[in-house]
């Protein structure tokens, strides 16, 4: 990830987009599940197991995604999911606090022995400008010194403003800047779906 040295995730075929009143659905529940399963296997392969791996989900939707990845890693590696996953709130490290000073502070917690010497995999729903991930890197420095930091995202929509690339990508989704990508998850929204709103498709 950091500084653009990581390889981007493979572009994967998705379903035919479905236009509806709430936007164009580009990933359904089955597609989300398959993407997470593939990412979990890539994490295992790249790190030769998950003995030193900590998944840190970025609230709001990065955290349930991290928990789902941990469950899949438990199935593959037999390591309890709860020992792999934590939460990383990046609110106080954002560079737009001066413009939106009333943000709600979220929860940060790390499993087991913390992050020192570990491979931390940041998990988020959408990678866009890269500014949230820059804030996450600053937030990690408050917790300790990982051996490496990697990034897993469900959707990479492009339009980067910082030299940050994901190590694991569920779906590369070219978008226009006028469009909005919404990730809906069962834990927060009652369903699994990725929708593009606005623009013309």
Short mmCIF file of N, CA, C and O in Angstrom, two decimals, residues 29-81:
data_model
loop_
_atom_site.label_atom_id
_atom_site.label_comp_id
_atom_site.label_asym_id
_atom_site.label_seq_id
_atom_site.Cartn_x
_atom_site.Cartn_y
_atom_site.Cartn_z
N UNK A 29 -25.29 -9.06 -3.42
CA UNK A 29 -24.83 -9.75 -2.21
C UNK A 29 -23.86 -10.87 -2.52
O UNK A 29 -22.84 -11.03 -1.85
N UNK A 30 -24.16 -11.66 -3.56
CA UNK A 30 -23.26 -12.76 -3.91
C UNK A 30 -21.90 -12.26 -4.35
O UNK A 30 -20.86 -12.86 -4.04
N UNK A 31 -21.89 -11.15 -5.10
CA UNK A 31 -20.63 -10.58 -5.57
C UNK A 31 -19.79 -10.06 -4.41
O UNK A 31 -18.57 -10.24 -4.39
N UNK A 32 -20.44 -9.42 -3.44
CA UNK A 32 -19.73 -8.94 -2.26
C UNK A 32 -19.10 -10.11 -1.51
O UNK A 32 -17.94 -10.07 -1.10
N UNK A 33 -19.88 -11.19 -1.34
CA UNK A 33 -19.36 -12.37 -0.65
C UNK A 33 -18.17 -12.99 -1.35
O UNK A 33 -17.17 -13.35 -0.71
N UNK A 34 -18.26 -13.10 -2.68
CA UNK A 34 -17.14 -13.68 -3.43
C UNK A 34 -15.90 -12.80 -3.35
O UNK A 34 -14.77 -13.30 -3.24
N UNK A 35 -16.10 -11.48 -3.41
CA UNK A 35 -14.96 -10.57 -3.33
C UNK A 35 -14.24 -10.71 -1.99
O UNK A 35 -13.00 -10.75 -1.93
N UNK A 36 -14.99 -10.81 -0.91
CA UNK A 36 -14.38 -10.93 0.41
C UNK A 36 -13.65 -12.27 0.56
O UNK A 36 -12.58 -12.34 1.17
N UNK A 37 -14.24 -13.32 0.02
CA UNK A 37 -13.58 -14.63 0.08
C UNK A 37 -12.25 -14.60 -0.67
O UNK A 37 -11.23 -15.12 -0.19
N UNK A 38 -12.25 -13.95 -1.85
CA UNK A 38 -11.01 -13.87 -2.63
C UNK A 38 -9.96 -13.05 -1.89
O UNK A 38 -8.78 -13.42 -1.85
N UNK A 39 -10.38 -11.92 -1.30
CA UNK A 39 -9.44 -11.09 -0.56
C UNK A 39 -8.83 -11.88 0.61
O UNK A 39 -7.63 -11.80 0.87
N UNK A 40 -9.67 -12.63 1.31
CA UNK A 40 -9.17 -13.42 2.45
C UNK A 40 -8.08 -14.39 2.00
O UNK A 40 -7.03 -14.53 2.65
N UNK A 41 -8.29 -15.06 0.89
CA UNK A 41 -7.29 -16.01 0.39
C UNK A 41 -6.03 -15.28 -0.05
O UNK A 41 -4.91 -15.79 0.13
N UNK A 42 -6.17 -14.07 -0.62
CA UNK A 42 -5.00 -13.30 -1.02
C UNK A 42 -4.18 -12.86 0.19
O UNK A 42 -2.95 -12.83 0.15
N UNK A 43 -4.88 -12.50 1.28
CA UNK A 43 -4.18 -12.12 2.50
C UNK A 43 -3.35 -13.29 3.02
O UNK A 43 -2.18 -13.13 3.41
N UNK A 44 -3.93 -14.48 3.03
CA UNK A 44 -3.22 -15.67 3.50
C UNK A 44 -2.01 -15.95 2.62
O UNK A 44 -0.90 -16.20 3.11
N UNK A 45 -2.22 -15.88 1.30
CA UNK A 45 -1.12 -16.20 0.37
C UNK A 45 0.02 -15.18 0.49
O UNK A 45 1.18 -15.56 0.56
N UNK A 46 -0.33 -13.92 0.54
CA UNK A 46 0.72 -12.89 0.56
C UNK A 46 1.52 -12.93 1.85
O UNK A 46 2.74 -12.69 1.85
N UNK A 47 0.85 -13.23 2.97
CA UNK A 47 1.52 -13.18 4.27
C UNK A 47 1.92 -14.55 4.80
O UNK A 47 2.35 -14.67 5.94
N UNK A 48 1.75 -15.57 3.94
CA UNK A 48 2.12 -16.94 4.31
C UNK A 48 1.44 -17.35 5.63
O UNK A 48 2.08 -17.84 6.56
N UNK A 49 0.14 -17.12 5.67
CA UNK A 49 -0.64 -17.38 6.87
C UNK A 49 -1.08 -16.08 7.50
O UNK A 49 -0.85 -14.99 6.97
N UNK A 50 -1.72 -16.18 8.67
CA UNK A 50 -2.22 -14.96 9.32
C UNK A 50 -1.77 -14.89 10.78
O UNK A 50 -2.36 -14.17 11.58
N UNK A 51 -0.70 -15.59 11.11
CA UNK A 51 -0.23 -15.59 12.49
C UNK A 51 0.15 -14.22 13.02
O UNK A 51 0.01 -13.94 14.21
N UNK A 52 0.65 -13.34 12.12
CA UNK A 52 1.07 -12.00 12.54
C UNK A 52 0.15 -10.91 11.99
O UNK A 52 0.50 -9.73 12.02
N UNK A 53 -1.02 -11.31 11.48
CA UNK A 53 -1.91 -10.36 10.82
C UNK A 53 -2.94 -9.80 11.80
O UNK A 53 -3.52 -10.54 12.59
N UNK A 54 -3.14 -8.49 11.72
CA UNK A 54 -4.22 -7.81 12.45
C UNK A 54 -5.05 -7.05 11.44
O UNK A 54 -4.51 -6.26 10.65
N UNK A 55 -6.35 -7.29 11.43
CA UNK A 55 -7.26 -6.55 10.56
C UNK A 55 -7.85 -5.38 11.34
O UNK A 55 -8.47 -5.58 12.39
N UNK A 56 -7.67 -4.18 10.84
CA UNK A 56 -8.25 -3.00 11.48
C UNK A 56 -9.27 -2.37 10.55
O UNK A 56 -8.90 -1.83 9.49
N UNK A 57 -10.53 -2.47 10.90
CA UNK A 57 -11.59 -1.90 10.10
C UNK A 57 -11.77 -0.43 10.40
O UNK A 57 -11.72 -0.01 11.55
N UNK A 58 -11.96 0.38 9.35
CA UNK A 58 -12.19 1.81 9.50
C UNK A 58 -13.69 2.04 9.52
O UNK A 58 -14.38 1.78 8.54
N UNK A 59 -14.23 2.49 10.66
CA UNK A 59 -15.68 2.72 10.74
C UNK A 59 -16.12 3.76 9.70
O UNK A 59 -15.34 4.64 9.35
N UNK A 60 -17.33 3.64 9.11
CA UNK A 60 -18.35 2.77 9.68
C UNK A 60 -18.32 1.38 9.03
O UNK A 60 -18.34 0.35 9.71
N UNK A 61 -18.28 1.31 7.70
CA UNK A 61 -18.48 0.03 7.03
C UNK A 61 -17.21 -0.80 6.91
O UNK A 61 -17.28 -1.98 6.60
N UNK A 62 -16.06 -0.19 7.15
CA UNK A 62 -14.84 -0.98 7.14
C UNK A 62 -14.78 -1.99 8.26
O UNK A 62 -14.18 -3.06 8.12
N UNK A 63 -15.43 -1.69 9.39
CA UNK A 63 -15.40 -2.61 10.52
C UNK A 63 -16.17 -3.89 10.27
O UNK A 63 -15.63 -4.98 10.48
N UNK A 64 -17.43 -3.85 9.80
CA UNK A 64 -18.09 -5.12 9.48
C UNK A 64 -17.40 -5.89 8.37
O UNK A 64 -17.38 -7.12 8.38
N UNK A 65 -16.78 -5.19 7.42
CA UNK A 65 -16.03 -5.89 6.38
C UNK A 65 -14.82 -6.61 6.98
O UNK A 65 -14.50 -7.74 6.61
N UNK A 66 -14.14 -5.94 7.92
CA UNK A 66 -13.00 -6.57 8.60
C UNK A 66 -13.46 -7.81 9.37
O UNK A 66 -12.77 -8.84 9.39
N UNK A 67 -14.60 -7.73 10.03
CA UNK A 67 -15.11 -8.88 10.77
C UNK A 67 -15.45 -10.04 9.84
O UNK A 67 -15.19 -11.19 10.16
N UNK A 68 -16.00 -9.73 8.69
CA UNK A 68 -16.31 -10.80 7.72
C UNK A 68 -15.02 -11.44 7.20
O UNK A 68 -14.95 -12.66 7.02
N UNK A 69 -14.02 -10.61 6.92
CA UNK A 69 -12.73 -11.16 6.48
C UNK A 69 -12.14 -12.05 7.56
O UNK A 69 -11.59 -13.12 7.27
N UNK A 70 -12.23 -11.63 8.82
CA UNK A 70 -11.70 -12.43 9.92
C UNK A 70 -12.41 -13.77 10.01
O UNK A 70 -11.78 -14.80 10.29
N UNK A 71 -13.71 -13.79 9.77
CA UNK A 71 -14.45 -15.05 9.79
C UNK A 71 -13.98 -15.98 8.69
O UNK A 71 -13.85 -17.20 8.90
N UNK A 72 -13.70 -15.41 7.52
CA UNK A 72 -13.20 -16.24 6.42
C UNK A 72 -11.79 -16.74 6.71
O UNK A 72 -11.45 -17.88 6.39
N UNK A 73 -10.97 -15.91 7.31
CA UNK A 73 -9.62 -16.33 7.68
C UNK A 73 -9.66 -17.42 8.75
O UNK A 73 -8.83 -18.34 8.75
N UNK A 74 -10.62 -17.34 9.64
CA UNK A 74 -10.79 -18.39 10.65
C UNK A 74 -11.10 -19.72 9.98
O UNK A 74 -10.57 -20.78 10.37
N UNK A 75 -11.94 -19.69 8.95
CA UNK A 75 -12.29 -20.92 8.24
C UNK A 75 -11.08 -21.52 7.53
O UNK A 75 -10.93 -22.75 7.47
N UNK A 76 -10.21 -20.65 7.01
CA UNK A 76 -9.05 -21.13 6.25
C UNK A 76 -7.91 -21.53 7.17
O UNK A 76 -7.27 -22.59 6.97
N UNK A 77 -7.63 -20.72 8.19
CA UNK A 77 -6.44 -20.89 9.01
C UNK A 77 -6.72 -21.45 10.40
O UNK A 77 -5.79 -21.82 11.12
N UNK A 78 -7.98 -21.44 10.82
CA UNK A 78 -8.32 -21.98 12.13
C UNK A 78 -8.01 -21.07 13.30
O UNK A 78 -8.06 -21.49 14.46
N UNK A 79 -7.66 -19.80 13.02
CA UNK A 79 -7.37 -18.84 14.09
C UNK A 79 -8.67 -18.11 14.42
O UNK A 79 -9.35 -17.61 13.53
N UNK A 80 -9.04 -18.02 15.70
CA UNK A 80 -10.30 -17.38 16.06
C UNK A 80 -10.42 -15.97 15.48
O UNK A 80 -9.50 -15.16 15.58
N UNK A 81 -11.58 -15.69 14.90
CA UNK A 81 -11.78 -14.41 14.22
C UNK A 81 -11.59 -13.23 15.15
O UNK A 81 -11.01 -12.20 14.77
#
